Coordinates of C-alpha atoms in Angstrom, one line a residue:
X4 CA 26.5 35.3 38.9
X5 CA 27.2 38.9 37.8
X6 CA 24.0 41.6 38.3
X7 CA 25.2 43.6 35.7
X8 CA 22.8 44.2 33.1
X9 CA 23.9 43.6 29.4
X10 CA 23.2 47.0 27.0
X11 CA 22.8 46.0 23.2
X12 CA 22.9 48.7 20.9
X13 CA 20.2 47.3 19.0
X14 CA 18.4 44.1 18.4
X15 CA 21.1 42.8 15.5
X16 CA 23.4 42.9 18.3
X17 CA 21.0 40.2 20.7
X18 CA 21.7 36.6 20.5
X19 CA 18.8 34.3 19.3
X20 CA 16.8 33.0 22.0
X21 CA 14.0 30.7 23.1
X22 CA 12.7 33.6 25.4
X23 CA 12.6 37.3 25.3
X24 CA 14.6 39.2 27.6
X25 CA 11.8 42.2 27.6
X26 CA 8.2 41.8 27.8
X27 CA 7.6 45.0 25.7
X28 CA 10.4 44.3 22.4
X29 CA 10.3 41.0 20.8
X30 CA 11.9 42.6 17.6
X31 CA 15.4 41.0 18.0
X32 CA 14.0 37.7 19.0
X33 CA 12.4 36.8 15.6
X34 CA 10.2 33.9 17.1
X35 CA 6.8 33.5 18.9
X36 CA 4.4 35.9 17.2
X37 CA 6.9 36.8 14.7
X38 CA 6.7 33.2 13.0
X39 CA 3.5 35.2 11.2
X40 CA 5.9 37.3 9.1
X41 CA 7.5 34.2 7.3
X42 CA 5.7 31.4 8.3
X43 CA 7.5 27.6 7.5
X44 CA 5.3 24.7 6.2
X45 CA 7.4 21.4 6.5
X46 CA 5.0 18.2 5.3
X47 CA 6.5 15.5 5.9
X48 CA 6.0 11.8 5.4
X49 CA 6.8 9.0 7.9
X50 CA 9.6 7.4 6.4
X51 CA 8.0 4.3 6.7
X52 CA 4.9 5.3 4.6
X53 CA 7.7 6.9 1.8
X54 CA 9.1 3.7 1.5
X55 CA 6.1 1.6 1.1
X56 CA 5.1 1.3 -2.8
X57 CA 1.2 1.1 -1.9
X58 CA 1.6 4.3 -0.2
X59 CA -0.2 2.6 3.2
X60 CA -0.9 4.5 6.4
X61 CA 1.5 3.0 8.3
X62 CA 1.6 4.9 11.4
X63 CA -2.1 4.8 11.6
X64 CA -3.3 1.5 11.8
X65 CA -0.2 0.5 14.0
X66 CA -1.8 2.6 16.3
X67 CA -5.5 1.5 16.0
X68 CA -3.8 -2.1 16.6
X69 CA -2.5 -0.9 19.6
X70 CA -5.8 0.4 20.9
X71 CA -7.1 -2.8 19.7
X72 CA -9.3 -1.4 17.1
X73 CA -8.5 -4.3 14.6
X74 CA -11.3 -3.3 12.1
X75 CA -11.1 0.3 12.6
X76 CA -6.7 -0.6 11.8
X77 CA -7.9 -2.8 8.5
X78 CA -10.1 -0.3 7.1
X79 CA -7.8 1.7 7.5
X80 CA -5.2 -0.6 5.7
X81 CA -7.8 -1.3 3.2
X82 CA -8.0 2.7 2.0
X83 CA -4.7 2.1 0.1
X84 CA -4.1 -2.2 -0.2
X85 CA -7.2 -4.8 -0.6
X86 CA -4.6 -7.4 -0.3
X87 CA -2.9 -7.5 3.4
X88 CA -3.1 -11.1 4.0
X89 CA -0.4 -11.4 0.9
X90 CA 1.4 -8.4 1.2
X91 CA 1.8 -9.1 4.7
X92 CA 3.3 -12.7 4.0
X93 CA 5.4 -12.0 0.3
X94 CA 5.9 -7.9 0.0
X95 CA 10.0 -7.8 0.3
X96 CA 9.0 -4.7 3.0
X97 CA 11.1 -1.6 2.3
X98 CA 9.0 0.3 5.0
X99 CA 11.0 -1.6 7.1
X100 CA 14.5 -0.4 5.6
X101 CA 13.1 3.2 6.1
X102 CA 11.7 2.7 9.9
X103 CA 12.1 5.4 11.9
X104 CA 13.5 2.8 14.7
X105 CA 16.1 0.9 12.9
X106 CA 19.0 2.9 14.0
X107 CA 17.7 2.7 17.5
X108 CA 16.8 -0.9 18.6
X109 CA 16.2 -2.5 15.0
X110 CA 12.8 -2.0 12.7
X111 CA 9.4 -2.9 13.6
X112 CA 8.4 -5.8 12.0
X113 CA 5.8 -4.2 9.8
X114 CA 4.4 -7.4 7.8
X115 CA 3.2 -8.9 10.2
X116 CA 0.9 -6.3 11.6
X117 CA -0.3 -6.2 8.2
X118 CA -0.7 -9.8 7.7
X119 CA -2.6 -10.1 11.1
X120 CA -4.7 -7.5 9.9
X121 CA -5.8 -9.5 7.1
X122 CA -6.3 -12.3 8.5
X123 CA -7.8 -10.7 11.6
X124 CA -10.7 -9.3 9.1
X125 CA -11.1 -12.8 6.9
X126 CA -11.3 -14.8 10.4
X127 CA -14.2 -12.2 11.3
X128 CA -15.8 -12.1 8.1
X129 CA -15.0 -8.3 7.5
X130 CA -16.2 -7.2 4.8
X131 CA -15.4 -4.2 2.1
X132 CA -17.6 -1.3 2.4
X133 CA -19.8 -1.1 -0.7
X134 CA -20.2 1.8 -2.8
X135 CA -23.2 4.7 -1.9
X136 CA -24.0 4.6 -5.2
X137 CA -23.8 2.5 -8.5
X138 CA -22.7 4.2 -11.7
X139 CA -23.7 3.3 -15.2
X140 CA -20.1 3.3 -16.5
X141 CA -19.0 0.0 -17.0
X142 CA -15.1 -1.1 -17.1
X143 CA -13.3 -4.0 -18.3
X144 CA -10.0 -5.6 -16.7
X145 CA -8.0 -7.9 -18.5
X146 CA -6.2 -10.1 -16.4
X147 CA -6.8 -10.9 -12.9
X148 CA -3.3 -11.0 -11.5
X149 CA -2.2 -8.3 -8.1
X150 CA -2.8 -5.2 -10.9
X151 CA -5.9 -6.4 -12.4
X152 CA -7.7 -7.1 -9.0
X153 CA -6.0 -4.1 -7.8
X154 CA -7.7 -2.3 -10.4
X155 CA -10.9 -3.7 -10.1
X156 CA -11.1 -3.3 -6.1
X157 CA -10.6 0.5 -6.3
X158 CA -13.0 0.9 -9.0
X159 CA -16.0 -1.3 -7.6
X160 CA -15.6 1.1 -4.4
X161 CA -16.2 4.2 -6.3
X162 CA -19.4 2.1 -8.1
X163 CA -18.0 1.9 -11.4
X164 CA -19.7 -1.6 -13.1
X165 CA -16.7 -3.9 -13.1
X166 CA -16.0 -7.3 -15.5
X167 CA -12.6 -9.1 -15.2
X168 CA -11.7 -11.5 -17.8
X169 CA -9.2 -14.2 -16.8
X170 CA -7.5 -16.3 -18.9
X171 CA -6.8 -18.9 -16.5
X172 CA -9.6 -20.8 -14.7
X173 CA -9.2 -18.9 -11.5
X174 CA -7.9 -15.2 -10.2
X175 CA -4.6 -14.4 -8.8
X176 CA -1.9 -14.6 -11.7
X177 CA 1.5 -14.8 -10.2
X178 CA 0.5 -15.0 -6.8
X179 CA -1.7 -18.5 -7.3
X180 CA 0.9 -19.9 -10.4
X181 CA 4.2 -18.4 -9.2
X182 CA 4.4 -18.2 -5.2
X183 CA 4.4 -21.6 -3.5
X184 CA 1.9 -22.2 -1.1
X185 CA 3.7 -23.2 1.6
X186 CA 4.5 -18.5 1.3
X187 CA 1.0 -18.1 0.2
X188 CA -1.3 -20.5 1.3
X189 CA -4.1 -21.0 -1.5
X190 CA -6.9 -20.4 1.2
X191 CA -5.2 -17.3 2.0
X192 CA -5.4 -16.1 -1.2
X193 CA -8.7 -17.2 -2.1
X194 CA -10.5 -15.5 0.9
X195 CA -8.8 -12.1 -0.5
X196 CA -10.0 -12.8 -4.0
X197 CA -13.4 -13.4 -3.2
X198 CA -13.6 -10.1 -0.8
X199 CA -13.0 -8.1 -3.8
X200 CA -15.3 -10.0 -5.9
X201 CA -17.9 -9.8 -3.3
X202 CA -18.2 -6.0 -4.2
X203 CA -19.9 -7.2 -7.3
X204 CA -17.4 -7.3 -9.5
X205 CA -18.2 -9.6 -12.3
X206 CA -15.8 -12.5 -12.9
X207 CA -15.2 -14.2 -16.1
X208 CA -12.4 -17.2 -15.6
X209 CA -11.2 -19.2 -18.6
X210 CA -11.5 -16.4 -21.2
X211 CA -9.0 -15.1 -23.6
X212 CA -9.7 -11.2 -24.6
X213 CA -8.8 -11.7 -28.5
X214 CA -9.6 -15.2 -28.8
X215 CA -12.7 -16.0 -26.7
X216 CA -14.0 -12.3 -26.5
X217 CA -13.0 -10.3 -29.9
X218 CA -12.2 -6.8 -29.1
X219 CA -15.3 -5.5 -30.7
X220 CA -17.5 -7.4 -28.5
X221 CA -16.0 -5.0 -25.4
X222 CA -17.1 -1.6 -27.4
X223 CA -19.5 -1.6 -24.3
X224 CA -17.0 -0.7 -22.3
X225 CA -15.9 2.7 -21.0
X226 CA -12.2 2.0 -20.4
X227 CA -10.5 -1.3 -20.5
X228 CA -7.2 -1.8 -17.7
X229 CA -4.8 -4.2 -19.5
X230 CA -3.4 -6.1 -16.8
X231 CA -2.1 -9.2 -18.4
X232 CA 1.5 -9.3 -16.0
X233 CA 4.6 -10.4 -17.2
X234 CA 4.5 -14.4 -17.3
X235 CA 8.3 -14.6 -19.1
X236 CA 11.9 -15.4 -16.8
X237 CA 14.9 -13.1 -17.4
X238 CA 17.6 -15.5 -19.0
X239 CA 20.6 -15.5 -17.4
X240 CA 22.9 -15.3 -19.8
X241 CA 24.6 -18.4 -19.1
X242 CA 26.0 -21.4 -21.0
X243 CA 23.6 -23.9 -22.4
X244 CA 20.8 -22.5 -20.2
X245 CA 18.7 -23.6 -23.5
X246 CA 19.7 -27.4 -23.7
X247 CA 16.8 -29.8 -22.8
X248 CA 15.7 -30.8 -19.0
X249 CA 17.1 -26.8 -18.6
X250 CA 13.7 -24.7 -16.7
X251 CA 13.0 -21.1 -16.5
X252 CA 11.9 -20.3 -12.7
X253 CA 8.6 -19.4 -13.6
X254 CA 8.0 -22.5 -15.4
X255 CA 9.4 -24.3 -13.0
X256 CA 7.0 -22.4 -10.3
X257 CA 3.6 -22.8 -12.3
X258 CA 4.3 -27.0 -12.8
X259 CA 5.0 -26.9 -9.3
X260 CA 1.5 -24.6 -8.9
X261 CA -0.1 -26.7 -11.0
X262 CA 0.3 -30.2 -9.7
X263 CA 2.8 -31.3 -12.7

């Protein structure tokens, strides 16, 4: 290795560099203190978390499940999906398709962390956190499907005065009338149900908004979420699809559901 020392004219002539070749000149270098003069901000999102439509902390209750810190890891869950025990068994998981480990030895299998989680917290009998205070506004939810309870989970935890109306005699929508229980055991989906309800959210099965409950009756209200779903198959476009002893899948689904 040669002793001679290298001469720069000035500092446009230095090479970038992780350290700085003189204690007293860091102009050429451009890093270390110098990061102050334009500094970078780079947020960015797991991946995992940016593919997942409920927005859920990914990352952070996997961790608190690692630690073992189940209830600490569903609280955490619960912050951004009151419903892990059926996510966790029917949600077509595109956090996994954006996994940070698939190209290296495959994705983590993300459901089922979450649908431990659930059931972790309905086997232990945890409960949702009430609200620190009870507000006088009152809303109505119309439908109690995935959106309506949805809806009616976040709002009860900020203390807003709750009242889902159902048309059907119990809660769930497509979840109890379209997914088979041997994916979504009933049990399963009834202990969810009543978690939510056990905020104090009000619960009104077997009523028709417009039929049994005129519009004019909910003037009480301070906002109304319309959550009614959308209980109609896609045709197909095929031949005869219409001719008798033909059935749409959700038909087909909710006789199954239904014990017909």
């Amino acid at each position: 290795m040669s002793d001679k020392k290298k001469e720069f004219k000035d500092e446009k002539e230095m090479p970038i560099s992780s350290i700085s070749a003189a204690s007293d000149d860091m102009r050429w270098n451009k890093t270390g203190s110098w990061r102050n003069v334009k500094p970078y901000y780079d947020p960015r999102t797991s991946p995992c978390i940016a593919s997942c439509p409920a927005g859920e902390n990914i990352q952070g209750y996997i961790e608190l499940s690692k630690e073992e810190k189940y209830e600490d890891a569903v609280r955490l869950l619960w912050e951004n999906n009151p419903l892990p025990s059926i996510c966790g068994r029917v949600c077509y998981h595109p956090c996994m398709d954006g996994c940070a480990r698939e190209p290296f030895d495959g994705s983590i299998f993300i459901p089922a962390i979450e649908r431990f989680l659930g059931d972790w917290a309905t086997e232990h009998k945890v409960a949702h956190t009430p609200p620190d205070k009870r507000l006088d506004e009152k809303v109505a939810v119309i439908g109690a499907g995935p959106a309506g309870l949805s809806c009616a989970y976040f709002l009860a935890r900020k203390g807003f005065q709750v009242t889902v109306f159902e048309a059907r005699e119990k809660a769930g929508g497509v979840l109890r009338y379209g997914i088979p229980p041997y994916r979504l055991p009933k049990d399963v989906l009834d202990a969810e149900v009543q978690r939510i309800l056990d905020l104090g959210v009000e619960f009104k099965p077997g009523t028709v908004v417009g039929r049994d409950v005129a519009l004019d009756d909910l003037s009480g209200y301070s906002a109304f979420f319309v959550g009614v779903g959308l209980q109609k198959s896609r045709a197909l476009g095929m031949d005869n699809e219409d001719l008798p002893g033909v059935m749409a899948g959700l038909e087909f689904l909710e006789n199954v559901n239904t014990g017909k």
